[in-house]
CSV table of N, CA and C in Angstrom, one decimal:
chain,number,residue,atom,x,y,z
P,1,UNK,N,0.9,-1.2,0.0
P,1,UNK,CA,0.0,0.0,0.0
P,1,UNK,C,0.9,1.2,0.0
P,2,UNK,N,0.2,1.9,-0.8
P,2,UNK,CA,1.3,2.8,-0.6
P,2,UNK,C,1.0,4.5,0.2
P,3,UNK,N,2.2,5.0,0.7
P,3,UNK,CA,2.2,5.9,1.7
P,3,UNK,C,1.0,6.8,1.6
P,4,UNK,N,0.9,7.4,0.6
P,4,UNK,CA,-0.5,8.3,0.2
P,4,UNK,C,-1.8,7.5,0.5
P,5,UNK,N,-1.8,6.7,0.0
P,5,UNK,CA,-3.2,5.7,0.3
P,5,UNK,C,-3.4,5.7,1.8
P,6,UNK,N,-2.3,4.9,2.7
P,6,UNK,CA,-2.5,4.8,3.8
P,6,UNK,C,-2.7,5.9,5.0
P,7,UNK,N,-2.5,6.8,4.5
P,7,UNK,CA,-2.9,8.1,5.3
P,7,UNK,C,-4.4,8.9,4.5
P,8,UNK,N,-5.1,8.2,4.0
P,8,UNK,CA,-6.7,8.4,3.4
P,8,UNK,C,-7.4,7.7,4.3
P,9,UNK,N,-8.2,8.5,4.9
P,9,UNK,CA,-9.6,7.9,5.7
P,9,UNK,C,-10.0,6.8,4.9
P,10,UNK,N,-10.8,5.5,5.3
P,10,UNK,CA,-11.6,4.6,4.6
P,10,UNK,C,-12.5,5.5,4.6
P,11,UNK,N,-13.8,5.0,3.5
P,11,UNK,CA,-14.9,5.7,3.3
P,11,UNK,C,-15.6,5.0,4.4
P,12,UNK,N,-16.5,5.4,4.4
P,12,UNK,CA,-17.8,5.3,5.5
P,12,UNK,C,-18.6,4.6,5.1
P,13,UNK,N,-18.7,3.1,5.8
P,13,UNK,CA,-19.7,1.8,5.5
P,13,UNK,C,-21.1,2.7,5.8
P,14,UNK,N,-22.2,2.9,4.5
P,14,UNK,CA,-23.5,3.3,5.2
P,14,UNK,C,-24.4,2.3,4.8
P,15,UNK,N,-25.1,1.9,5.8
P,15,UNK,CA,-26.4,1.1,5.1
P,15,UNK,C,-28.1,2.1,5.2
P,16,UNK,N,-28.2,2.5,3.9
P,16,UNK,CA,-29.3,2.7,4.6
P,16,UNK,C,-30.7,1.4,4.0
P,17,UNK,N,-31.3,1.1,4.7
P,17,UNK,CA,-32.9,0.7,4.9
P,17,UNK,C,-33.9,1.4,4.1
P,18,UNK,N,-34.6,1.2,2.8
P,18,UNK,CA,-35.5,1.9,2.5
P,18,UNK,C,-36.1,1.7,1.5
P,19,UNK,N,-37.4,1.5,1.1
P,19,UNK,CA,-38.2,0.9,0.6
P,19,UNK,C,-39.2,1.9,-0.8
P,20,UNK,N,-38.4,3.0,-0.5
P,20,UNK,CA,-39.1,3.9,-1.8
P,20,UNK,C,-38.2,4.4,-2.6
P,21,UNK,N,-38.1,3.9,-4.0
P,21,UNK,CA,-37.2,4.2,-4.7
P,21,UNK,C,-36.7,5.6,-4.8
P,22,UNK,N,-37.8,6.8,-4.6
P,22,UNK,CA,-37.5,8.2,-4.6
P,22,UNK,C,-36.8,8.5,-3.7
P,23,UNK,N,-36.9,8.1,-2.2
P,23,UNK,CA,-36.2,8.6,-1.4
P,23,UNK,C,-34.8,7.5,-1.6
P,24,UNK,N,-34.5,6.6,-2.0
P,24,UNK,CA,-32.7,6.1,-2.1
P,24,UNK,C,-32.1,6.8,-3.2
P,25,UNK,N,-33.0,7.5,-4.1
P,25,UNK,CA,-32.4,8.6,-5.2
P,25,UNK,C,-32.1,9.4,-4.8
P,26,UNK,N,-33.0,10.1,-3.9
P,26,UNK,CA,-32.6,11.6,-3.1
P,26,UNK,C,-31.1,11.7,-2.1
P,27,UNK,N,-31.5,10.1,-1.6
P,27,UNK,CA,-30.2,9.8,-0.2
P,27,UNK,C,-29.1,10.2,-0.9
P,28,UNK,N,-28.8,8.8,-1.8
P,28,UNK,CA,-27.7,8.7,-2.9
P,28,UNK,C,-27.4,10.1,-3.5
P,29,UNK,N,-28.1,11.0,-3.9
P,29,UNK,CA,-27.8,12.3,-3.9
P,29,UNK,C,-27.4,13.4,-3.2
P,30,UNK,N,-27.7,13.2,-2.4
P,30,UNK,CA,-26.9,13.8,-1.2
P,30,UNK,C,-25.5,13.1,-0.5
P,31,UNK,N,-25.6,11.9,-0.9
P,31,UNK,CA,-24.4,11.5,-0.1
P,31,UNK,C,-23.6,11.7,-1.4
P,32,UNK,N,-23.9,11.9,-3.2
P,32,UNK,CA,-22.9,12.1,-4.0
P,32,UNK,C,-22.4,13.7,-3.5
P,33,UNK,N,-23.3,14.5,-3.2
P,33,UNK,CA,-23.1,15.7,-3.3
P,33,UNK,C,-22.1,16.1,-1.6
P,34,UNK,N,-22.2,15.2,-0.7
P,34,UNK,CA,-21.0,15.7,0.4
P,34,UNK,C,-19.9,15.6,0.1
P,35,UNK,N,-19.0,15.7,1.5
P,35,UNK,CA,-18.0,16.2,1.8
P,35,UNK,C,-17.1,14.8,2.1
P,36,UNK,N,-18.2,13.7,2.5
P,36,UNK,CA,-17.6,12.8,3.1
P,36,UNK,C,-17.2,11.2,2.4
P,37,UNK,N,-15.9,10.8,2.1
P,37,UNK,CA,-15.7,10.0,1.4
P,37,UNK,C,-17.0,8.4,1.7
P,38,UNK,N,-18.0,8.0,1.4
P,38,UNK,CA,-18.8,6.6,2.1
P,38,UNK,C,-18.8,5.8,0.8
P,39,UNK,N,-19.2,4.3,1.2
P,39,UNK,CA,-19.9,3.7,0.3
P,39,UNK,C,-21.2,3.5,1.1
P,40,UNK,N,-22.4,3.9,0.1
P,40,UNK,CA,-23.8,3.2,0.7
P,40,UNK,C,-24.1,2.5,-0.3
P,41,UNK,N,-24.7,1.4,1.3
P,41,UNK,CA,-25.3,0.1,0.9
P,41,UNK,C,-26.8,-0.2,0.6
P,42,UNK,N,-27.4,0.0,-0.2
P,42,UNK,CA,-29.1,0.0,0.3
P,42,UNK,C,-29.5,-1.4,-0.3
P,43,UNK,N,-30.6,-1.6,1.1
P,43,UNK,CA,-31.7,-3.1,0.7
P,43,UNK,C,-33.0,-1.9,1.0
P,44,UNK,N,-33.9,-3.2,0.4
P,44,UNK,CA,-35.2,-2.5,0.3
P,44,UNK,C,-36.1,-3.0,1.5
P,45,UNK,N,-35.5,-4.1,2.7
P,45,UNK,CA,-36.9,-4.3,3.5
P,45,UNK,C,-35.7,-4.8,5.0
P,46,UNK,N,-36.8,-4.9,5.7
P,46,UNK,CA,-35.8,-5.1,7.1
P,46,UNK,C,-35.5,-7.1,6.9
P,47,UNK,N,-35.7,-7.7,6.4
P,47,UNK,CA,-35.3,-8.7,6.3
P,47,UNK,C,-33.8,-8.5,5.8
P,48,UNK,N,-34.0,-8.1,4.3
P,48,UNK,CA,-32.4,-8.0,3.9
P,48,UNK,C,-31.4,-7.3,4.7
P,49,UNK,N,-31.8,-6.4,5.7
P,49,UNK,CA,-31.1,-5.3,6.7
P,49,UNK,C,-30.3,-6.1,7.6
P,50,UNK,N,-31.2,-7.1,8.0
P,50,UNK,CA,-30.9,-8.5,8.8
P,50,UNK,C,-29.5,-9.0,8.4
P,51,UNK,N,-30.2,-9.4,7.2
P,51,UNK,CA,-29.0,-10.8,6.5
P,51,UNK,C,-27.8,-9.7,6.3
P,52,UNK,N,-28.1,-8.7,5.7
P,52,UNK,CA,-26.5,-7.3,5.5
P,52,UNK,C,-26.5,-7.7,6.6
P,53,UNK,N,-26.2,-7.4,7.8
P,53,UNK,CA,-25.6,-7.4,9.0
P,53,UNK,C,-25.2,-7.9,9.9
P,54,UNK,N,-26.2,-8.9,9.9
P,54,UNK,CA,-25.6,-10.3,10.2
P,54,UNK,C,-24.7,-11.3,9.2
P,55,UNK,N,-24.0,-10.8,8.1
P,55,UNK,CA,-23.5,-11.0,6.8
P,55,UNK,C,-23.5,-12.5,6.4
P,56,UNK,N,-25.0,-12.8,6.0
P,56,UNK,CA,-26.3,-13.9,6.3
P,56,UNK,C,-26.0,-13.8,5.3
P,57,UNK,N,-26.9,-15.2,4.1
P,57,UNK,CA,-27.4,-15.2,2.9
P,57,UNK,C,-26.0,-14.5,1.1
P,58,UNK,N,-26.7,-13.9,0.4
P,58,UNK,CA,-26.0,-13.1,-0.2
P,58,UNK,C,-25.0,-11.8,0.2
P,59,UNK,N,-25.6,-11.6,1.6
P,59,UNK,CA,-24.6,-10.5,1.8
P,59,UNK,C,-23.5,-11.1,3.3
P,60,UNK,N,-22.9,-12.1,2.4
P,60,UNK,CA,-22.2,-13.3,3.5
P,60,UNK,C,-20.6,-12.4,3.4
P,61,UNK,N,-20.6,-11.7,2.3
P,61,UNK,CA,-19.0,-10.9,2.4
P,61,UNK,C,-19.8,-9.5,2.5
P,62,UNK,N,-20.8,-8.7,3.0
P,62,UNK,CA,-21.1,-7.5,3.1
P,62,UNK,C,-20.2,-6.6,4.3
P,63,UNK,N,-19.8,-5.6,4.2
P,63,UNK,CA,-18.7,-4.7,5.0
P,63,UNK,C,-19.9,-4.6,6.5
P,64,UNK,N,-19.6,-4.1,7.8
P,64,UNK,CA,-19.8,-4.0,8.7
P,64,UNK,C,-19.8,-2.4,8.7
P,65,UNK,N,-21.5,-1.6,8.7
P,65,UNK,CA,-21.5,-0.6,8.5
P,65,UNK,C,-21.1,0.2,10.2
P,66,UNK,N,-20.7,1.5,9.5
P,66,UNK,CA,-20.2,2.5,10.4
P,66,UNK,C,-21.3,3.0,10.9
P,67,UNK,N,-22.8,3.2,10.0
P,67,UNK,CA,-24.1,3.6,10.8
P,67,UNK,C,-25.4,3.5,9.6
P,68,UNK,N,-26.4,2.9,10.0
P,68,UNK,CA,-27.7,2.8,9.7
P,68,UNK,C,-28.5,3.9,9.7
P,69,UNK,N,-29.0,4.0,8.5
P,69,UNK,CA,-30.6,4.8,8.0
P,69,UNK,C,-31.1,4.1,7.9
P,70,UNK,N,-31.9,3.8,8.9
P,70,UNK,CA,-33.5,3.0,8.8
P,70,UNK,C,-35.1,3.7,8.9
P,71,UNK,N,-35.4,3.4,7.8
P,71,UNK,CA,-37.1,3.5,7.7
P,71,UNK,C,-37.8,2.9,8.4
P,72,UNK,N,-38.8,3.2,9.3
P,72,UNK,CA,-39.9,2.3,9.9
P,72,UNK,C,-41.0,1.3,8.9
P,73,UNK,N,-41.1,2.0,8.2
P,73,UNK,CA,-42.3,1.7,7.2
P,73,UNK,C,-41.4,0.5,6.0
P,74,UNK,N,-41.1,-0.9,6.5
P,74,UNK,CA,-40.7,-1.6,5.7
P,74,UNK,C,-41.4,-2.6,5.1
P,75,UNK,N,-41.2,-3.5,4.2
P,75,UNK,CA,-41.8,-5.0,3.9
P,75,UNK,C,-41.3,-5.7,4.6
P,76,UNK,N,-42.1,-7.0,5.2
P,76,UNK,CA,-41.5,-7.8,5.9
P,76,UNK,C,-41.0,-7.8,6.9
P,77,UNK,N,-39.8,-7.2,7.4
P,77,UNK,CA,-39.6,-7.0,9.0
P,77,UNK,C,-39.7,-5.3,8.9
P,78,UNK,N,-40.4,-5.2,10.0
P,78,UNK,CA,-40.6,-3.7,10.1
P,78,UNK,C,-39.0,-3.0,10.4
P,79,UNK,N,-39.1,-1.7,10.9
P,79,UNK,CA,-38.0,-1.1,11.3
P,79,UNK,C,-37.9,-0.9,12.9
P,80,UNK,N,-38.9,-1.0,13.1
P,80,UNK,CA,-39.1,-1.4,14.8
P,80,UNK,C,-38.3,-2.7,15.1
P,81,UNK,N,-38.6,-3.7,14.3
P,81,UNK,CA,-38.1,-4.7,14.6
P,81,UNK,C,-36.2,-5.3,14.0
P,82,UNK,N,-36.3,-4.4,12.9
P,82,UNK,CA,-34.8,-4.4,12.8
P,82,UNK,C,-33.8,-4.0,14.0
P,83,UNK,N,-34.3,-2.8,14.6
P,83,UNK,CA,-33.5,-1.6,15.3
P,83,UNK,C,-34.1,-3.2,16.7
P,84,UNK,N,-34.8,-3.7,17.6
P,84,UNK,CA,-34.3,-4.2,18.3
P,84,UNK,C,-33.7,-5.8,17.9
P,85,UNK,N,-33.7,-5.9,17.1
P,85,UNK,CA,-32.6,-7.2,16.7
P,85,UNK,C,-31.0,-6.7,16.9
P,86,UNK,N,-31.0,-5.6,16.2
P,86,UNK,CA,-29.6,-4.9,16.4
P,86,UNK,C,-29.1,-4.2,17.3
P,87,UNK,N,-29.8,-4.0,18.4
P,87,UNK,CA,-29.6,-3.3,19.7
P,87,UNK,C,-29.1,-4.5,20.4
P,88,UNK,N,-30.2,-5.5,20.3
P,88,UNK,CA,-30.1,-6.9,21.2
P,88,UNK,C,-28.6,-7.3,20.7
P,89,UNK,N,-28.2,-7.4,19.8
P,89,UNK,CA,-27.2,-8.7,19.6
P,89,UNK,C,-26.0,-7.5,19.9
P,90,UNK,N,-24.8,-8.3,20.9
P,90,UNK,CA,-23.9,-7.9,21.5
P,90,UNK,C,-22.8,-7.3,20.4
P,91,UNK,N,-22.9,-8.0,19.2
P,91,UNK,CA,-21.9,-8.0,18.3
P,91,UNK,C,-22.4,-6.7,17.3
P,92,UNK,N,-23.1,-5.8,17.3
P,92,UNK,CA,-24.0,-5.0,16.6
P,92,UNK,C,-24.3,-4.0,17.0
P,93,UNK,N,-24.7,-4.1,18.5
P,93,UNK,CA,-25.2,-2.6,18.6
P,93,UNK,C,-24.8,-1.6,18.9
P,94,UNK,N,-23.5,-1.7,18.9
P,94,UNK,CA,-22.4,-0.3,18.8
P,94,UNK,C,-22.5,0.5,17.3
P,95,UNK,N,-23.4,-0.1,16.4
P,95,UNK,CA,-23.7,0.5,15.7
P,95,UNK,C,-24.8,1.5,15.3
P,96,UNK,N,-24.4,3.0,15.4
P,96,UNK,CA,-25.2,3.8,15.5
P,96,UNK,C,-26.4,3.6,14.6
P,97,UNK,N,-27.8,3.8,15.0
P,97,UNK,CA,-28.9,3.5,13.8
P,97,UNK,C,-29.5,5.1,14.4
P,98,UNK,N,-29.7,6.0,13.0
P,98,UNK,CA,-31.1,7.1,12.3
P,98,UNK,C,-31.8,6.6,12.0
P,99,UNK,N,-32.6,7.1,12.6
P,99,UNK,CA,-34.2,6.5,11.9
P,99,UNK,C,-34.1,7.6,10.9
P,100,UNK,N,-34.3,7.1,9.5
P,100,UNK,CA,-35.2,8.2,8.7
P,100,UNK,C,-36.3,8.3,8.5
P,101,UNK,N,-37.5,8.3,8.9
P,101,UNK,CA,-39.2,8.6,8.4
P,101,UNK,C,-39.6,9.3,8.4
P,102,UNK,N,-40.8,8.6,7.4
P,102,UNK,CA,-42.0,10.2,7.3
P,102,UNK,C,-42.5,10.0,8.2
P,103,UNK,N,-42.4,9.1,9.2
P,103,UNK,CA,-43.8,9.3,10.1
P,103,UNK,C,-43.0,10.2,11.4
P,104,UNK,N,-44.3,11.1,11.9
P,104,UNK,CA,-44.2,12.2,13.1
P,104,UNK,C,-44.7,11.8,14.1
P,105,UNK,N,-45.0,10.6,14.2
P,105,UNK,CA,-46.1,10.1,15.4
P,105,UNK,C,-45.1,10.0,16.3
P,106,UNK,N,-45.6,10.6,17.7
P,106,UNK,CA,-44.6,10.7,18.7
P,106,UNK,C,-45.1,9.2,19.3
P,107,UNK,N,-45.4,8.6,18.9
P,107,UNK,CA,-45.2,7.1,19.6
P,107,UNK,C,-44.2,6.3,18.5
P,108,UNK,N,-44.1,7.1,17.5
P,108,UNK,CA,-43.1,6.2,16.9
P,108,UNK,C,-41.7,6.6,17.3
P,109,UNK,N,-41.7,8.0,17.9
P,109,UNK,CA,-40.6,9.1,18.2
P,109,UNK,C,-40.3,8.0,19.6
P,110,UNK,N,-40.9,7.9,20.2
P,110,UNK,CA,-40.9,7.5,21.9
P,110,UNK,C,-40.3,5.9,21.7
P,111,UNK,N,-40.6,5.0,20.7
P,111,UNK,CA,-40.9,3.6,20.2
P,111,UNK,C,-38.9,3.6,20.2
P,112,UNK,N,-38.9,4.8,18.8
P,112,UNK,CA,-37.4,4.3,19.0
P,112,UNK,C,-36.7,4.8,19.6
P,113,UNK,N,-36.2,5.4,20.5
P,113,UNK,CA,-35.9,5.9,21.4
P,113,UNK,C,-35.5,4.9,22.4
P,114,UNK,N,-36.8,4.1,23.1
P,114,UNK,CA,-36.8,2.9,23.7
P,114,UNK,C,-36.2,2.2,23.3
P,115,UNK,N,-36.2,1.7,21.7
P,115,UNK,CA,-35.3,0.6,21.5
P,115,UNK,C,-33.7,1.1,20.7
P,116,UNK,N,-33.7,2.1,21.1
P,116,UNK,CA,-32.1,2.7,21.0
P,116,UNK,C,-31.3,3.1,20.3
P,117,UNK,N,-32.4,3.7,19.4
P,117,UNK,CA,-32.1,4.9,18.2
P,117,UNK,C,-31.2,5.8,18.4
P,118,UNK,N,-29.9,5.8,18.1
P,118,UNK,CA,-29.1,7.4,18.1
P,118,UNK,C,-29.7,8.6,17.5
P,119,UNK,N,-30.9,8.4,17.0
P,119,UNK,CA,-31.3,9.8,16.2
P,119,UNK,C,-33.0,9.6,15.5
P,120,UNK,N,-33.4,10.4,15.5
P,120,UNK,CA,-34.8,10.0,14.9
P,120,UNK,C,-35.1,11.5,14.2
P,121,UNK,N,-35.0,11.3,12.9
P,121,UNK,CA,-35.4,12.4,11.3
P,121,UNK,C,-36.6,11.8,10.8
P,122,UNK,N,-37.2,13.2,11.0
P,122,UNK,CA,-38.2,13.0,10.0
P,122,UNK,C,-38.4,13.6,8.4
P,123,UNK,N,-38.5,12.9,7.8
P,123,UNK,CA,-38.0,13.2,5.8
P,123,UNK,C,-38.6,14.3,5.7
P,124,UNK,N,-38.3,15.1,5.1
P,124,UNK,CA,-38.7,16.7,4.6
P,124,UNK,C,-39.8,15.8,3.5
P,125,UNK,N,-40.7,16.4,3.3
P,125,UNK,CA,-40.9,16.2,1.8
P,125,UNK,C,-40.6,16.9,0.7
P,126,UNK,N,-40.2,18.3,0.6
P,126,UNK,CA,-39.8,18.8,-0.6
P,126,UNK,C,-38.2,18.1,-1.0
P,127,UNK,N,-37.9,17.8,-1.8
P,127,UNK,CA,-36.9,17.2,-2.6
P,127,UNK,C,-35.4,17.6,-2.0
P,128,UNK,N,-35.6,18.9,-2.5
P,128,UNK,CA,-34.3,20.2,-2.2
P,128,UNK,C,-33.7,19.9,0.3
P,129,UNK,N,-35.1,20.6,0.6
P,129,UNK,CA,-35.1,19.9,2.0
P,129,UNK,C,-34.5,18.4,2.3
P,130,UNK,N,-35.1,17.7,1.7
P,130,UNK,CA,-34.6,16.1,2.1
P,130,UNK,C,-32.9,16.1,1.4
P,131,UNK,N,-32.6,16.5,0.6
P,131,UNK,CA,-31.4,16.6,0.5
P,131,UNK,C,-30.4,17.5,1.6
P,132,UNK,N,-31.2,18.1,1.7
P,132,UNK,CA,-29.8,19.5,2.6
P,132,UNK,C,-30.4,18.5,4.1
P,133,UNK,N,-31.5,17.9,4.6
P,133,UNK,CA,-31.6,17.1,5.8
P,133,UNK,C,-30.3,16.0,5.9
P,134,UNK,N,-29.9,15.1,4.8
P,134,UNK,CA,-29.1,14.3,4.7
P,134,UNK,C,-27.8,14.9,4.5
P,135,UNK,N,-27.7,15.9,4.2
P,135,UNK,CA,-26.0,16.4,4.0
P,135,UNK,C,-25.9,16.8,5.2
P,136,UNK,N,-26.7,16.9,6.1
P,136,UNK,CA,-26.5,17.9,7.2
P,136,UNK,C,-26.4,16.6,8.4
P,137,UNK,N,-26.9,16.0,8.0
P,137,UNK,CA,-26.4,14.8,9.2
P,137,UNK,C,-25.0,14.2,8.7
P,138,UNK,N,-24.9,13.7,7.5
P,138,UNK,CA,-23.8,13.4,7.3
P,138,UNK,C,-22.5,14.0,7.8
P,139,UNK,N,-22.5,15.3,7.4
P,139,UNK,CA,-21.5,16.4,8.1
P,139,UNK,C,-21.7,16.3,9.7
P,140,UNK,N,-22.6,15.9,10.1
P,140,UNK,CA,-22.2,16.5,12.0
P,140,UNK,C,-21.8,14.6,12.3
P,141,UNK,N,-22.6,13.4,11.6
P,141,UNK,CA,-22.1,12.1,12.2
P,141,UNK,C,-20.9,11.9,11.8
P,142,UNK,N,-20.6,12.4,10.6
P,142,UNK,CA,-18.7,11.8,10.3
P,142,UNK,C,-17.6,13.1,10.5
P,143,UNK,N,-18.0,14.4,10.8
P,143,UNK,CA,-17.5,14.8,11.0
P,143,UNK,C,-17.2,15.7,12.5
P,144,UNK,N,-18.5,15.7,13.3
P,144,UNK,CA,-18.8,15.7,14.6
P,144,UNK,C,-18.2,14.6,15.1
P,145,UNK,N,-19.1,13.8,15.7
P,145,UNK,CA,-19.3,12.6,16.1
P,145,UNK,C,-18.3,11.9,16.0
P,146,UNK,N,-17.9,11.5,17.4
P,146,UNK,CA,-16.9,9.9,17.1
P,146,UNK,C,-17.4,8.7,16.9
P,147,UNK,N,-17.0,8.1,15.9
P,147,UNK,CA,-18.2,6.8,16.0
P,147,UNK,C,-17.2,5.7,17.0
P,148,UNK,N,-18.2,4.5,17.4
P,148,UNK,CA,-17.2,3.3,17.9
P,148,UNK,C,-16.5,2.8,17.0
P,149,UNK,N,-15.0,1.8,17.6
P,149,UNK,CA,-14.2,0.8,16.3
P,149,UNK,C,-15.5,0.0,16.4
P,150,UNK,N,-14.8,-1.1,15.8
P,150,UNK,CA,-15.3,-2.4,15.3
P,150,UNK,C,-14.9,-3.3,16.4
P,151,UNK,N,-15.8,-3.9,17.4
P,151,UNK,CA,-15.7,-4.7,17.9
P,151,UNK,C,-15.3,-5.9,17.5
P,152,UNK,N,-13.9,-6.3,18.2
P,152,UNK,CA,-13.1,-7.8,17.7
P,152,UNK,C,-14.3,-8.9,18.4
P,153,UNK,N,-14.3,-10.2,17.9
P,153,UNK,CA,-14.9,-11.0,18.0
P,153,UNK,C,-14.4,-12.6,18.5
């Protein structure tokens, strides 16, 4: 490797969770348009979020993300239930999870929270907003924020 290389940040493992093609255009747009070197990973339902992460199934060589965007409103396993499978398991939950949703219901606010949400966003819906929402977390989680290593195993 060479000297230049090895003084480059890795990019930033992102997974996000999310089931509407518009909004993984808008993300992906925003994450082209920062500051911050990442690769994002997107599935479409909390099942596959599962298998990514538990690097199950097809995603048996998938990277060990730095931090989750999860939707509530999924197919198949909800996002309630993603976020406590991945709190629960000891090998995982050092990994920070955003909720991203449309929904405002403060019982869904309270819901993750309980089960141990580092952040709970709610989607803008104008286009322009949902974009400058995502650049703006981006910039304060990788550039604020310390995230945890990687738990050895």
């Amino acid at each position: 490797m060479s000297e230049s290389r090895r003084n480059q940040p890795e990019p930033a493992q992102i997974l996000l969770v999310e089931d509407n093609p518009g909004d993984v255009r808008l993300t992906e747009e925003a994450f082209k348009q920062g500051r911050i070197e990442n690769d994002l990973h997107v599935v479409s339902d909390g099942t596959e979020a599962l298998e990514f992460l538990t690097q199950r199934g097809e995603f048996g060589d998938a990277p060990r993300p730095d931090l989750v965007l999860l939707d509530l409103n999924l197919p198949r396993t909800d996002g309630e239930e993603v976020l406590e499978e991945l709190k629960n398991d000891p090998e995982l939950r050092s990994i920070p999870v955003i909720v991203l949703t449309s929904s405002r219901a403060n019982e869904d606010i309270a819901r993750s929270y309980e089960l141990h949400a580092n952040a709970y966003l709610t989607k803008p819906v104008d286009p322009d907003e949902f974009i400058e929402t995502v650049r703006a977390f981006e910039k304060f989680w990788f550039s604020v924020v310390r995230l945890p290593p990687e738990v050895e195993s």
